[in-house]
């Protein structure tokens, strides 16, 4: 249920390294990418070669068991609670029209308002239903408090967010699995640190038009002058908050917000200290943001060892900044523009928020399905949910085994690789090739959607836009006019 700051922080560098290896991999004779380089970061290492021979491979001296897929078919369930959990929000909208006015309708309307960016409406509805849900539906009360905490975070009402988490943990902790409870406690600790922090604000003095360039990770950087320090910042819509390395925070002269939290490692469960700071002023073209929260991490967690050389990330611009900018556009030619005046006229695809992560509605198999979107990811990956729903097509997929190493050990994961996948995004069709498919849950925010889309979905278009005011995702003009027709793989 939590935002999983811990997994994002501690696995960030290893994730970038793995993405780099995949992007640089050359296809083997079967058409699937070979991944043989080892990438490390601090105490992380990602070694991802396909394992020869049978899938039944062993990991020596590892505290992790091999992860196997669950062959039991997923149950087909209906109802607004399931539609909400599975992010079937178009179906939830249809269900709301059939629910009589009252407690249940207000609850689901408030939850949906959060996902579509209507934060004030969500707060009003959920605060109204919470007292009655406490005894009648404690499961929904817990979800309402998680969503309220997210609403308060997005509107920079940190004290209210802190109180929502306190209520949640004091009265509804039994609604969480052990893993969810740890993640939620991490999020609550961050909210508690920020409870007295001033809200983030933005002032407009002109347009935002900045030059971008590709970094060695194939994600996009922009050069900014912050506190008199000129440096490259990575633009990452998948980052829950902006991030800086410890040494860069010192160069910027940042002061820590009093208090520290513990962040749990996603692979090993090892706790690591987390500090926060406030960036007094962040100038991006004609936009001036103040009181921007940044997470401060050890340099090693942002130092990406790509084999023959390493790449140090100093700063990352995350979702709260993009949200404040309203409409953001990335041009293939190397430009980042922002502001409400840059709003596009094309309708594009619907966009939702899964806590602090953008989710894009894509057309596949005749249905609108949710996929996470992350500009910090070089390539796309499909989740265990995709595997469960489309494994009837697995005869055309290639079997692979990858070894993922982290602090304290390693885990062997089975994956499939789908040679070609076509997605409808708004009025455009995107073709992806050699897309990895997870067979088991990774315990991340992408498990409940159909995958995480990266830079490869926008590579063949002149631009792409995320409009956080109208909640639309728009692809620009194709760089090549020969778009292929949309394929429709069948559900099992």
Tab-separated table of C-alpha atoms in Angstrom:
chain	number	residue	atom	x	y	z
A	1	UNK	CA	0.000	0.000	0.000
A	2	UNK	CA	2.907	2.344	0.673
A	3	UNK	CA	4.786	4.458	-1.836
A	4	UNK	CA	7.859	2.212	-1.465
A	5	UNK	CA	10.371	5.023	-1.054
A	6	UNK	CA	12.764	2.452	0.390
A	7	UNK	CA	12.786	0.188	-2.636
A	8	UNK	CA	13.130	3.171	-4.939
A	9	UNK	CA	16.083	4.570	-3.011
A	10	UNK	CA	18.087	1.461	-2.345
A	11	UNK	CA	17.501	-0.221	-5.710
A	12	UNK	CA	17.684	2.936	-7.827
A	13	UNK	CA	21.272	2.581	-8.956
A	14	UNK	CA	21.021	-1.135	-9.573
A	15	UNK	CA	17.863	-0.530	-11.606
A	16	UNK	CA	19.575	2.070	-13.806
A	17	UNK	CA	22.509	-0.288	-14.313
A	18	UNK	CA	20.259	-3.166	-15.330
A	19	UNK	CA	18.354	-0.857	-17.693
A	20	UNK	CA	21.650	0.224	-19.245
A	21	UNK	CA	22.766	-3.368	-19.777
A	22	UNK	CA	19.497	-4.215	-21.496
A	23	UNK	CA	19.651	-1.142	-23.709
A	24	UNK	CA	23.238	-1.919	-24.731
A	25	UNK	CA	22.717	-5.674	-25.181
A	26	UNK	CA	23.083	-7.145	-28.636
A	27	UNK	CA	20.465	-9.617	-29.864
A	28	UNK	CA	21.468	-13.263	-29.912
A	29	UNK	CA	20.588	-15.781	-32.595
A	30	UNK	CA	17.063	-16.170	-31.253
A	31	UNK	CA	16.405	-12.427	-31.391
A	32	UNK	CA	16.417	-11.948	-27.606
A	33	UNK	CA	18.983	-9.569	-26.126
A	34	UNK	CA	22.043	-11.137	-24.575
A	35	UNK	CA	22.927	-9.653	-21.209
A	36	UNK	CA	26.369	-10.559	-20.022
A	37	UNK	CA	27.773	-7.389	-18.458
A	38	UNK	CA	27.933	-6.941	-14.729
A	39	UNK	CA	26.853	-3.582	-13.358
A	40	UNK	CA	27.434	-2.545	-9.778
A	41	UNK	CA	26.643	0.391	-7.554
A	42	UNK	CA	27.967	0.740	-4.050
A	43	UNK	CA	27.049	-2.511	-2.368
A	44	UNK	CA	24.748	-3.478	-5.249
A	45	UNK	CA	25.615	-5.586	-8.241
A	46	UNK	CA	23.414	-6.689	-11.094
A	47	UNK	CA	24.719	-9.626	-13.108
A	48	UNK	CA	22.111	-10.628	-15.647
A	49	UNK	CA	23.261	-13.289	-18.115
A	50	UNK	CA	20.821	-15.895	-19.439
A	51	UNK	CA	21.557	-19.216	-17.734
A	52	UNK	CA	22.436	-21.989	-20.150
A	53	UNK	CA	20.508	-25.217	-20.159
A	54	UNK	CA	17.475	-26.002	-18.068
A	55	UNK	CA	15.590	-23.372	-16.074
A	56	UNK	CA	16.210	-25.290	-12.837
A	57	UNK	CA	19.397	-23.467	-11.828
A	58	UNK	CA	20.915	-23.036	-8.390
A	59	UNK	CA	22.210	-20.028	-6.511
A	60	UNK	CA	25.147	-20.800	-4.264
A	61	UNK	CA	25.755	-18.974	-0.970
A	62	UNK	CA	22.549	-17.003	-1.318
A	63	UNK	CA	19.863	-16.371	1.286
A	64	UNK	CA	17.248	-16.179	-1.454
A	65	UNK	CA	15.224	-18.994	-2.935
A	66	UNK	CA	14.653	-19.308	-6.645
A	67	UNK	CA	11.461	-17.484	-7.598
A	68	UNK	CA	9.007	-19.650	-9.485
A	69	UNK	CA	5.792	-18.594	-11.149
A	70	UNK	CA	2.472	-19.598	-9.682
A	71	UNK	CA	0.756	-21.843	-12.224
A	72	UNK	CA	-2.654	-21.497	-10.603
A	73	UNK	CA	-4.974	-19.458	-12.833
A	74	UNK	CA	-5.867	-16.049	-11.473
A	75	UNK	CA	-9.418	-15.851	-10.182
A	76	UNK	CA	-11.794	-13.628	-12.089
A	77	UNK	CA	-13.461	-11.283	-9.643
A	78	UNK	CA	-15.780	-8.379	-10.134
A	79	UNK	CA	-17.017	-5.496	-8.060
A	80	UNK	CA	-15.777	-1.978	-7.396
A	81	UNK	CA	-13.210	-3.018	-4.736
A	82	UNK	CA	-11.492	-5.335	-7.219
A	83	UNK	CA	-11.808	-2.799	-10.035
A	84	UNK	CA	-10.049	-0.260	-7.816
A	85	UNK	CA	-7.298	-2.637	-6.724
A	86	UNK	CA	-6.629	-3.821	-10.284
A	87	UNK	CA	-6.722	-0.282	-11.649
A	88	UNK	CA	-9.671	-1.061	-13.917
A	89	UNK	CA	-10.765	2.514	-13.510
A	90	UNK	CA	-12.896	2.787	-16.636
A	91	UNK	CA	-14.943	-0.131	-15.272
A	92	UNK	CA	-15.060	1.543	-11.857
A	93	UNK	CA	-16.486	4.682	-13.470
A	94	UNK	CA	-19.217	2.576	-15.053
A	95	UNK	CA	-19.914	0.855	-11.725
A	96	UNK	CA	-20.327	4.200	-9.958
A	97	UNK	CA	-23.252	5.061	-12.221
A	98	UNK	CA	-25.076	1.991	-10.867
A	99	UNK	CA	-24.366	2.603	-7.167
A	100	UNK	CA	-27.049	4.411	-5.209
A	101	UNK	CA	-26.055	7.754	-3.641
A	102	UNK	CA	-24.623	7.278	-0.168
A	103	UNK	CA	-21.595	5.933	1.699
A	104	UNK	CA	-20.390	3.403	-0.867
A	105	UNK	CA	-20.706	5.750	-3.810
A	106	UNK	CA	-18.923	8.589	-1.989
A	107	UNK	CA	-16.094	6.226	-0.988
A	108	UNK	CA	-15.409	4.993	-4.505
A	109	UNK	CA	-15.889	8.471	-5.963
A	110	UNK	CA	-13.240	9.785	-3.556
A	111	UNK	CA	-10.832	6.976	-4.391
A	112	UNK	CA	-11.332	7.546	-8.121
A	113	UNK	CA	-10.900	11.313	-7.742
A	114	UNK	CA	-7.450	10.665	-6.260
A	115	UNK	CA	-6.420	8.532	-9.239
A	116	UNK	CA	-7.541	11.135	-11.792
A	117	UNK	CA	-5.835	14.072	-10.079
A	118	UNK	CA	-8.846	15.760	-8.457
A	119	UNK	CA	-7.161	16.040	-5.077
A	120	UNK	CA	-9.457	18.532	-3.324
A	121	UNK	CA	-12.522	16.503	-4.303
A	122	UNK	CA	-10.890	13.300	-3.066
A	123	UNK	CA	-10.067	14.851	0.309
A	124	UNK	CA	-13.595	16.181	0.781
A	125	UNK	CA	-15.279	12.867	-0.083
A	126	UNK	CA	-12.949	10.596	1.881
A	127	UNK	CA	-12.968	12.742	4.999
A	128	UNK	CA	-16.765	12.622	4.857
A	129	UNK	CA	-17.005	8.818	4.677
A	130	UNK	CA	-14.117	7.870	6.985
A	131	UNK	CA	-16.039	8.058	10.327
A	132	UNK	CA	-18.683	5.603	9.056
A	133	UNK	CA	-16.161	3.236	7.475
A	134	UNK	CA	-14.177	2.744	10.684
A	135	UNK	CA	-16.554	0.127	12.071
A	136	UNK	CA	-18.582	-0.946	9.028
A	137	UNK	CA	-15.656	-1.530	6.616
A	138	UNK	CA	-12.231	-1.258	8.284
A	139	UNK	CA	-10.593	-2.519	5.083
A	140	UNK	CA	-12.003	0.445	3.174
A	141	UNK	CA	-11.157	2.785	6.053
A	142	UNK	CA	-7.507	1.721	5.738
A	143	UNK	CA	-7.544	2.330	1.984
A	144	UNK	CA	-9.214	5.700	2.517
A	145	UNK	CA	-6.483	6.759	4.955
A	146	UNK	CA	-3.712	5.621	2.579
A	147	UNK	CA	-5.357	7.664	-0.171
A	148	UNK	CA	-5.875	10.686	2.082
A	149	UNK	CA	-2.192	10.571	3.047
A	150	UNK	CA	-1.345	10.562	-0.664
A	151	UNK	CA	-3.744	13.484	-1.278
A	152	UNK	CA	-2.119	15.498	1.503
A	153	UNK	CA	1.357	14.648	0.196
A	154	UNK	CA	0.465	15.818	-3.330
A	155	UNK	CA	-0.997	19.063	-1.956
A	156	UNK	CA	1.971	19.547	0.425
A	157	UNK	CA	-0.198	19.411	3.563
A	158	UNK	CA	2.457	17.508	5.466
A	159	UNK	CA	0.948	17.854	8.948
A	160	UNK	CA	-2.344	16.365	7.746
A	161	UNK	CA	-0.414	13.592	6.000
A	162	UNK	CA	1.397	12.831	9.264
A	163	UNK	CA	-1.923	12.621	11.147
A	164	UNK	CA	-3.436	10.345	8.494
A	165	UNK	CA	-0.541	7.903	8.803
A	166	UNK	CA	-0.713	8.026	12.602
A	167	UNK	CA	-4.418	7.167	12.472
A	168	UNK	CA	-3.752	4.422	9.943
A	169	UNK	CA	-1.001	2.708	11.937
A	170	UNK	CA	-2.706	3.103	15.315
A	171	UNK	CA	-6.091	1.727	14.260
A	172	UNK	CA	-5.788	-0.261	11.035
A	173	UNK	CA	-2.333	-1.875	10.967
A	174	UNK	CA	-4.021	-5.301	10.961
A	175	UNK	CA	-5.248	-4.563	7.424
A	176	UNK	CA	-1.691	-4.794	6.071
A	177	UNK	CA	0.535	-7.694	5.147
A	178	UNK	CA	3.930	-7.620	6.925
A	179	UNK	CA	5.602	-6.276	3.770
A	180	UNK	CA	2.943	-3.588	3.277
A	181	UNK	CA	3.196	-2.606	6.927
A	182	UNK	CA	6.981	-2.091	6.697
A	183	UNK	CA	6.580	0.026	3.573
A	184	UNK	CA	3.782	2.062	5.134
A	185	UNK	CA	5.851	2.692	8.263
A	186	UNK	CA	8.682	3.999	6.066
A	187	UNK	CA	6.278	6.383	4.346
A	188	UNK	CA	4.836	7.450	7.703
A	189	UNK	CA	8.317	8.202	9.034
A	190	UNK	CA	9.002	10.515	6.087
A	191	UNK	CA	5.671	12.278	6.594
A	192	UNK	CA	6.497	12.732	10.289
A	193	UNK	CA	9.843	14.345	9.444
A	194	UNK	CA	8.099	16.784	7.083
A	195	UNK	CA	5.156	17.591	9.379
A	196	UNK	CA	6.391	21.165	10.053
A	197	UNK	CA	7.865	21.793	6.591
A	198	UNK	CA	6.465	24.661	4.491
A	199	UNK	CA	4.513	23.694	1.350
A	200	UNK	CA	6.111	23.635	-2.067
A	201	UNK	CA	5.078	26.640	-4.157
A	202	UNK	CA	5.634	27.786	-7.736
A	203	UNK	CA	5.832	31.235	-9.343
A	204	UNK	CA	5.668	31.832	-13.077
A	205	UNK	CA	7.754	34.592	-14.677
A	206	UNK	CA	7.900	33.144	-18.174
A	207	UNK	CA	7.994	29.920	-20.120
A	208	UNK	CA	10.079	26.829	-19.377
A	209	UNK	CA	12.217	25.820	-22.339
A	210	UNK	CA	15.375	23.909	-21.467
A	211	UNK	CA	17.889	21.913	-23.492
A	212	UNK	CA	18.110	18.194	-22.667
A	213	UNK	CA	20.718	15.579	-23.444
A	214	UNK	CA	20.958	11.811	-23.102
A	215	UNK	CA	23.126	10.483	-20.321
A	216	UNK	CA	24.959	7.124	-20.460
A	217	UNK	CA	21.857	5.489	-18.962
A	218	UNK	CA	19.831	6.674	-21.996
A	219	UNK	CA	17.582	8.791	-19.765
A	220	UNK	CA	17.394	12.587	-20.030
A	221	UNK	CA	19.391	15.230	-18.202
A	222	UNK	CA	18.908	18.969	-17.993
A	223	UNK	CA	21.519	21.458	-16.810
A	224	UNK	CA	20.315	23.648	-13.943
A	225	UNK	CA	21.913	26.262	-11.736
A	226	UNK	CA	20.813	25.600	-8.149
A	227	UNK	CA	22.196	27.631	-5.258
A	228	UNK	CA	24.916	28.830	-7.609
A	229	UNK	CA	25.968	25.280	-8.541
A	230	UNK	CA	25.742	24.376	-12.229
A	231	UNK	CA	25.097	20.648	-12.704
A	232	UNK	CA	23.173	18.015	-14.637
A	233	UNK	CA	19.872	16.803	-13.154
A	234	UNK	CA	18.143	13.657	-14.373
A	235	UNK	CA	14.452	14.106	-15.307
A	236	UNK	CA	12.585	11.106	-13.898
A	237	UNK	CA	8.778	10.910	-13.829
A	238	UNK	CA	9.106	7.592	-11.962
A	239	UNK	CA	10.832	9.206	-8.974
A	240	UNK	CA	8.407	9.717	-6.089
A	241	UNK	CA	10.440	12.716	-4.940
A	242	UNK	CA	13.489	14.602	-6.096
A	243	UNK	CA	16.778	13.054	-4.978
A	244	UNK	CA	20.341	14.304	-4.452
A	245	UNK	CA	23.541	12.558	-3.445
A	246	UNK	CA	25.026	13.396	-0.069
A	247	UNK	CA	28.106	15.130	-1.533
A	248	UNK	CA	25.935	17.131	-3.938
A	249	UNK	CA	23.702	18.210	-1.038
A	250	UNK	CA	26.829	19.543	0.680
A	251	UNK	CA	27.848	21.451	-2.467
A	252	UNK	CA	24.347	22.939	-2.611
A	253	UNK	CA	24.597	23.977	1.034
A	254	UNK	CA	21.423	22.100	1.968
A	255	UNK	CA	20.482	21.615	5.604
A	256	UNK	CA	18.811	18.430	6.734
A	257	UNK	CA	15.279	18.571	8.057
A	258	UNK	CA	15.483	17.410	11.720
A	259	UNK	CA	14.847	13.709	12.101
A	260	UNK	CA	15.802	10.552	10.222
A	261	UNK	CA	13.899	7.608	8.832
A	262	UNK	CA	14.851	4.041	8.078
A	263	UNK	CA	14.509	2.795	4.514
A	264	UNK	CA	14.251	-0.919	3.876
A	265	UNK	CA	16.177	-2.573	1.063
A	266	UNK	CA	13.839	-4.072	-1.494
A	267	UNK	CA	15.927	-7.198	-2.114
A	268	UNK	CA	17.410	-7.938	1.280
A	269	UNK	CA	15.293	-6.206	3.893
A	270	UNK	CA	18.345	-4.405	5.298
A	271	UNK	CA	17.472	-1.034	6.804
A	272	UNK	CA	19.376	2.075	5.760
A	273	UNK	CA	19.141	5.609	7.173
A	274	UNK	CA	17.322	8.230	5.139
A	275	UNK	CA	17.625	12.000	5.447
A	276	UNK	CA	15.555	14.766	3.890
A	277	UNK	CA	16.283	18.376	3.002
A	278	UNK	CA	14.400	21.323	1.556
A	279	UNK	CA	15.651	23.019	-1.576
A	280	UNK	CA	14.787	26.691	-0.902
A	281	UNK	CA	14.658	27.635	-4.599
A	282	UNK	CA	14.664	25.590	-7.797
A	283	UNK	CA	14.742	27.690	-10.962
A	284	UNK	CA	13.618	25.959	-14.160
A	285	UNK	CA	13.391	28.534	-16.929
A	286	UNK	CA	10.570	30.921	-16.090
A	287	UNK	CA	9.273	28.748	-13.231
A	288	UNK	CA	10.554	29.286	-9.698
A	289	UNK	CA	9.757	26.512	-7.242
A	290	UNK	CA	10.326	26.939	-3.534
A	291	UNK	CA	10.586	24.476	-0.649
A	292	UNK	CA	11.181	21.432	-2.856
A	293	UNK	CA	11.630	18.269	-0.784
A	294	UNK	CA	14.698	16.226	-1.731
A	295	UNK	CA	15.724	12.822	-0.429
A	296	UNK	CA	19.438	12.689	0.377
A	297	UNK	CA	21.163	9.361	-0.253
A	298	UNK	CA	24.740	8.135	-0.078
A	299	UNK	CA	26.746	8.800	-3.230
A	300	UNK	CA	27.239	5.066	-3.724
A	301	UNK	CA	23.538	4.531	-4.256
A	302	UNK	CA	23.662	6.915	-7.232
A	303	UNK	CA	27.055	5.837	-8.598
A	304	UNK	CA	26.347	3.551	-11.534
A	305	UNK	CA	29.154	1.168	-12.452
A	306	UNK	CA	28.526	0.238	-16.079
A	307	UNK	CA	31.419	-2.181	-16.363
A	308	UNK	CA	34.181	-0.265	-18.094
A	309	UNK	CA	33.288	3.023	-16.460
A	310	UNK	CA	30.906	4.490	-13.898
A	311	UNK	CA	28.347	7.267	-14.021
A	312	UNK	CA	27.561	9.390	-10.975
A	313	UNK	CA	24.053	10.823	-10.706
A	314	UNK	CA	24.096	14.041	-8.669
A	315	UNK	CA	20.447	15.075	-8.716
A	316	UNK	CA	17.081	13.780	-9.873
A	317	UNK	CA	13.979	15.870	-10.542
A	318	UNK	CA	10.938	13.888	-9.378
A	319	UNK	CA	7.167	13.866	-9.652
A	320	UNK	CA	6.224	16.746	-7.281
A	321	UNK	CA	8.130	19.200	-9.497
A	322	UNK	CA	6.530	17.883	-12.690
A	323	UNK	CA	3.088	18.039	-11.066
A	324	UNK	CA	3.632	21.700	-10.197
A	325	UNK	CA	4.706	22.479	-13.775
A	326	UNK	CA	1.310	21.264	-14.953
A	327	UNK	CA	2.080	20.206	-18.521
A	328	UNK	CA	5.514	18.859	-19.465
A	329	UNK	CA	6.766	18.007	-22.952
A	330	UNK	CA	9.949	16.212	-23.969
A	331	UNK	CA	11.100	16.887	-27.540
A	332	UNK	CA	13.060	14.216	-29.399
A	333	UNK	CA	15.337	16.972	-30.712
A	334	UNK	CA	16.508	17.658	-27.142
A	335	UNK	CA	14.225	20.138	-25.422
A	336	UNK	CA	12.053	20.145	-22.311
A	337	UNK	CA	9.119	22.565	-22.152
A	338	UNK	CA	6.580	23.074	-19.379
A	339	UNK	CA	3.650	25.181	-18.306
A	340	UNK	CA	-0.043	25.375	-18.985
A	341	UNK	CA	0.546	27.354	-22.190
A	342	UNK	CA	2.292	24.289	-23.650
A	343	UNK	CA	-0.898	22.207	-23.387
A	344	UNK	CA	-1.445	20.053	-26.478
A	345	UNK	CA	-4.662	19.873	-28.483
A	346	UNK	CA	-4.557	16.119	-29.217
A	347	UNK	CA	-6.671	14.045	-26.866
A	348	UNK	CA	-4.053	11.348	-26.373
A	349	UNK	CA	-4.387	8.544	-23.812
A	350	UNK	CA	-5.912	8.797	-20.372
A	351	UNK	CA	-3.427	9.130	-17.556
A	352	UNK	CA	-3.925	8.267	-13.897
A	353	UNK	CA	-1.807	8.431	-10.779
A	354	UNK	CA	-0.951	5.350	-8.738
A	355	UNK	CA	0.127	7.231	-5.632
A	356	UNK	CA	3.106	9.194	-7.026
A	357	UNK	CA	3.574	7.197	-10.242
A	358	UNK	CA	1.982	8.110	-13.613
A	359	UNK	CA	-0.093	5.316	-15.163
A	360	UNK	CA	-1.004	5.349	-18.865
A	361	UNK	CA	-4.057	3.638	-20.331
A	362	UNK	CA	-2.987	1.552	-23.340
A	363	UNK	CA	-5.118	-0.390	-25.796
A	364	UNK	CA	-4.257	-4.101	-25.881
A	365	UNK	CA	-6.395	-7.113	-26.755
A	366	UNK	CA	-9.371	-4.824	-27.270
A	367	UNK	CA	-9.165	-3.506	-23.714
A	368	UNK	CA	-7.814	-0.392	-22.019
A	369	UNK	CA	-5.065	-1.639	-19.697
A	370	UNK	CA	-2.916	0.325	-17.203
A	371	UNK	CA	0.880	0.577	-17.551
A	372	UNK	CA	3.256	2.586	-15.389
A	373	UNK	CA	5.435	5.164	-17.173
A	374	UNK	CA	8.946	6.122	-16.121
A	375	UNK	CA	11.177	8.500	-18.100
A	376	UNK	CA	14.112	7.267	-15.996
A	377	UNK	CA	13.815	3.767	-17.488
A	378	UNK	CA	15.585	3.107	-20.773
A	379	UNK	CA	13.343	0.187	-21.729
A	380	UNK	CA	9.976	-1.310	-20.912
A	381	UNK	CA	9.173	-4.397	-18.855
A	382	UNK	CA	5.969	-6.398	-18.485
A	383	UNK	CA	4.745	-7.458	-15.066
A	384	UNK	CA	3.511	-10.682	-13.527
A	385	UNK	CA	-0.025	-9.409	-14.113
A	386	UNK	CA	0.639	-9.325	-17.845
A	387	UNK	CA	2.041	-12.860	-17.650
A	388	UNK	CA	-1.047	-14.173	-15.855
A	389	UNK	CA	-3.495	-12.561	-18.258
A	390	UNK	CA	-1.681	-13.353	-21.512
A	391	UNK	CA	0.235	-16.552	-20.839
A	392	UNK	CA	-1.967	-18.277	-23.398
A	393	UNK	CA	0.408	-16.609	-25.891
A	394	UNK	CA	3.540	-17.994	-24.168
A	395	UNK	CA	4.302	-20.504	-26.937
A	396	UNK	CA	5.621	-17.588	-28.985
A	397	UNK	CA	7.722	-16.224	-26.077
A	398	UNK	CA	11.346	-17.099	-25.374
A	399	UNK	CA	12.288	-18.563	-21.998
A	400	UNK	CA	15.170	-16.930	-20.145
A	401	UNK	CA	16.634	-16.990	-16.661
A	402	UNK	CA	18.255	-13.931	-15.134
A	403	UNK	CA	20.291	-13.620	-11.990
A	404	UNK	CA	19.777	-10.497	-9.948
A	405	UNK	CA	22.249	-9.782	-7.172
A	406	UNK	CA	21.903	-7.341	-4.330
A	407	UNK	CA	23.062	-6.673	-0.806
A	408	UNK	CA	23.424	-9.986	1.016
A	409	UNK	CA	22.863	-12.404	-1.827
A	410	UNK	CA	21.241	-13.083	-5.159
A	411	UNK	CA	18.028	-14.347	-6.649
A	412	UNK	CA	17.443	-16.260	-9.849
A	413	UNK	CA	14.341	-15.185	-11.737
A	414	UNK	CA	12.663	-16.879	-14.635
A	415	UNK	CA	11.386	-14.544	-17.327
A	416	UNK	CA	9.894	-14.734	-20.768
A	417	UNK	CA	10.838	-12.441	-23.631
A	418	UNK	CA	8.108	-11.373	-26.047
A	419	UNK	CA	9.572	-10.704	-29.469
A	420	UNK	CA	7.026	-8.047	-30.438
A	421	UNK	CA	4.326	-6.122	-28.592
A	422	UNK	CA	2.041	-3.474	-30.082
A	423	UNK	CA	0.262	-1.005	-27.813
A	424	UNK	CA	-2.351	1.573	-28.736
A	425	UNK	CA	-1.633	4.861	-26.963
A	426	UNK	CA	-4.231	7.459	-27.814
A	427	UNK	CA	-4.378	7.657	-31.611
A	428	UNK	CA	-0.872	6.211	-32.022
A	429	UNK	CA	0.486	2.653	-32.166
A	430	UNK	CA	3.787	1.762	-30.496
A	431	UNK	CA	5.743	-1.379	-31.356
A	432	UNK	CA	8.122	-2.755	-28.733
A	433	UNK	CA	10.572	-5.593	-29.357
A	434	UNK	CA	12.205	-8.165	-27.090
A	435	UNK	CA	10.196	-7.138	-24.048
A	436	UNK	CA	10.955	-9.043	-20.802
A	437	UNK	CA	8.004	-10.508	-18.879
A	438	UNK	CA	8.185	-11.207	-15.132
A	439	UNK	CA	6.689	-14.499	-14.003
A	440	UNK	CA	6.515	-13.534	-10.343
A	441	UNK	CA	5.755	-10.395	-8.386
A	442	UNK	CA	8.714	-8.146	-7.702
A	443	UNK	CA	7.089	-6.463	-4.709
A	444	UNK	CA	7.139	-3.095	-6.474
A	445	UNK	CA	4.544	-0.521	-7.476
A	446	UNK	CA	4.393	-2.052	-10.977
A	447	UNK	CA	3.025	-5.471	-9.919
A	448	UNK	CA	-0.592	-4.241	-9.927
A	449	UNK	CA	-0.370	-2.782	-13.437
A	450	UNK	CA	0.657	-4.550	-16.643
A	451	UNK	CA	4.211	-3.322	-16.695
A	452	UNK	CA	6.496	-0.319	-16.674
A	453	UNK	CA	6.947	1.630	-19.909
A	454	UNK	CA	10.281	3.329	-20.508
A	455	UNK	CA	11.980	5.488	-23.109
A	456	UNK	CA	11.525	2.899	-25.854
A	457	UNK	CA	7.797	3.743	-26.201
A	458	UNK	CA	8.565	7.369	-27.084
A	459	UNK	CA	11.769	6.853	-29.075
A	460	UNK	CA	10.089	7.012	-32.496
A	461	UNK	CA	8.027	10.158	-31.923
A	462	UNK	CA	8.951	13.824	-32.200
A	463	UNK	CA	7.676	14.476	-28.672
A	464	UNK	CA	5.638	13.208	-25.764
A	465	UNK	CA	3.598	15.158	-23.238
A	466	UNK	CA	2.314	14.466	-19.738
A	467	UNK	CA	-0.502	16.860	-18.883
A	468	UNK	CA	-1.149	16.663	-15.137
A	469	UNK	CA	-3.990	19.174	-15.366
A	470	UNK	CA	-6.133	17.252	-17.878
A	471	UNK	CA	-4.529	13.880	-17.010
A	472	UNK	CA	-3.632	12.992	-20.587
A	473	UNK	CA	-0.530	11.428	-22.137
A	474	UNK	CA	0.108	12.473	-25.735
A	475	UNK	CA	2.581	11.169	-28.286
A	476	UNK	CA	3.657	13.639	-30.969
A	477	UNK	CA	4.139	13.104	-34.684
A	478	UNK	CA	5.850	9.791	-35.569
A	479	UNK	CA	9.412	10.154	-36.792
A	480	UNK	CA	8.533	7.516	-39.399
A	481	UNK	CA	5.134	7.489	-41.053
A	482	UNK	CA	4.822	3.728	-41.507
A	483	UNK	CA	2.938	2.873	-38.307
A	484	UNK	CA	1.948	-0.775	-38.105
A	485	UNK	CA	-1.630	-1.883	-37.321
A	486	UNK	CA	-2.368	-2.713	-33.710
A	487	UNK	CA	-2.140	-6.430	-32.883
A	488	UNK	CA	-4.505	-7.955	-30.355
A	489	UNK	CA	-3.048	-10.830	-28.313
A	490	UNK	CA	-5.723	-12.959	-26.689
A	491	UNK	CA	-6.359	-13.318	-22.993
A	492	UNK	CA	-6.075	-16.818	-21.658
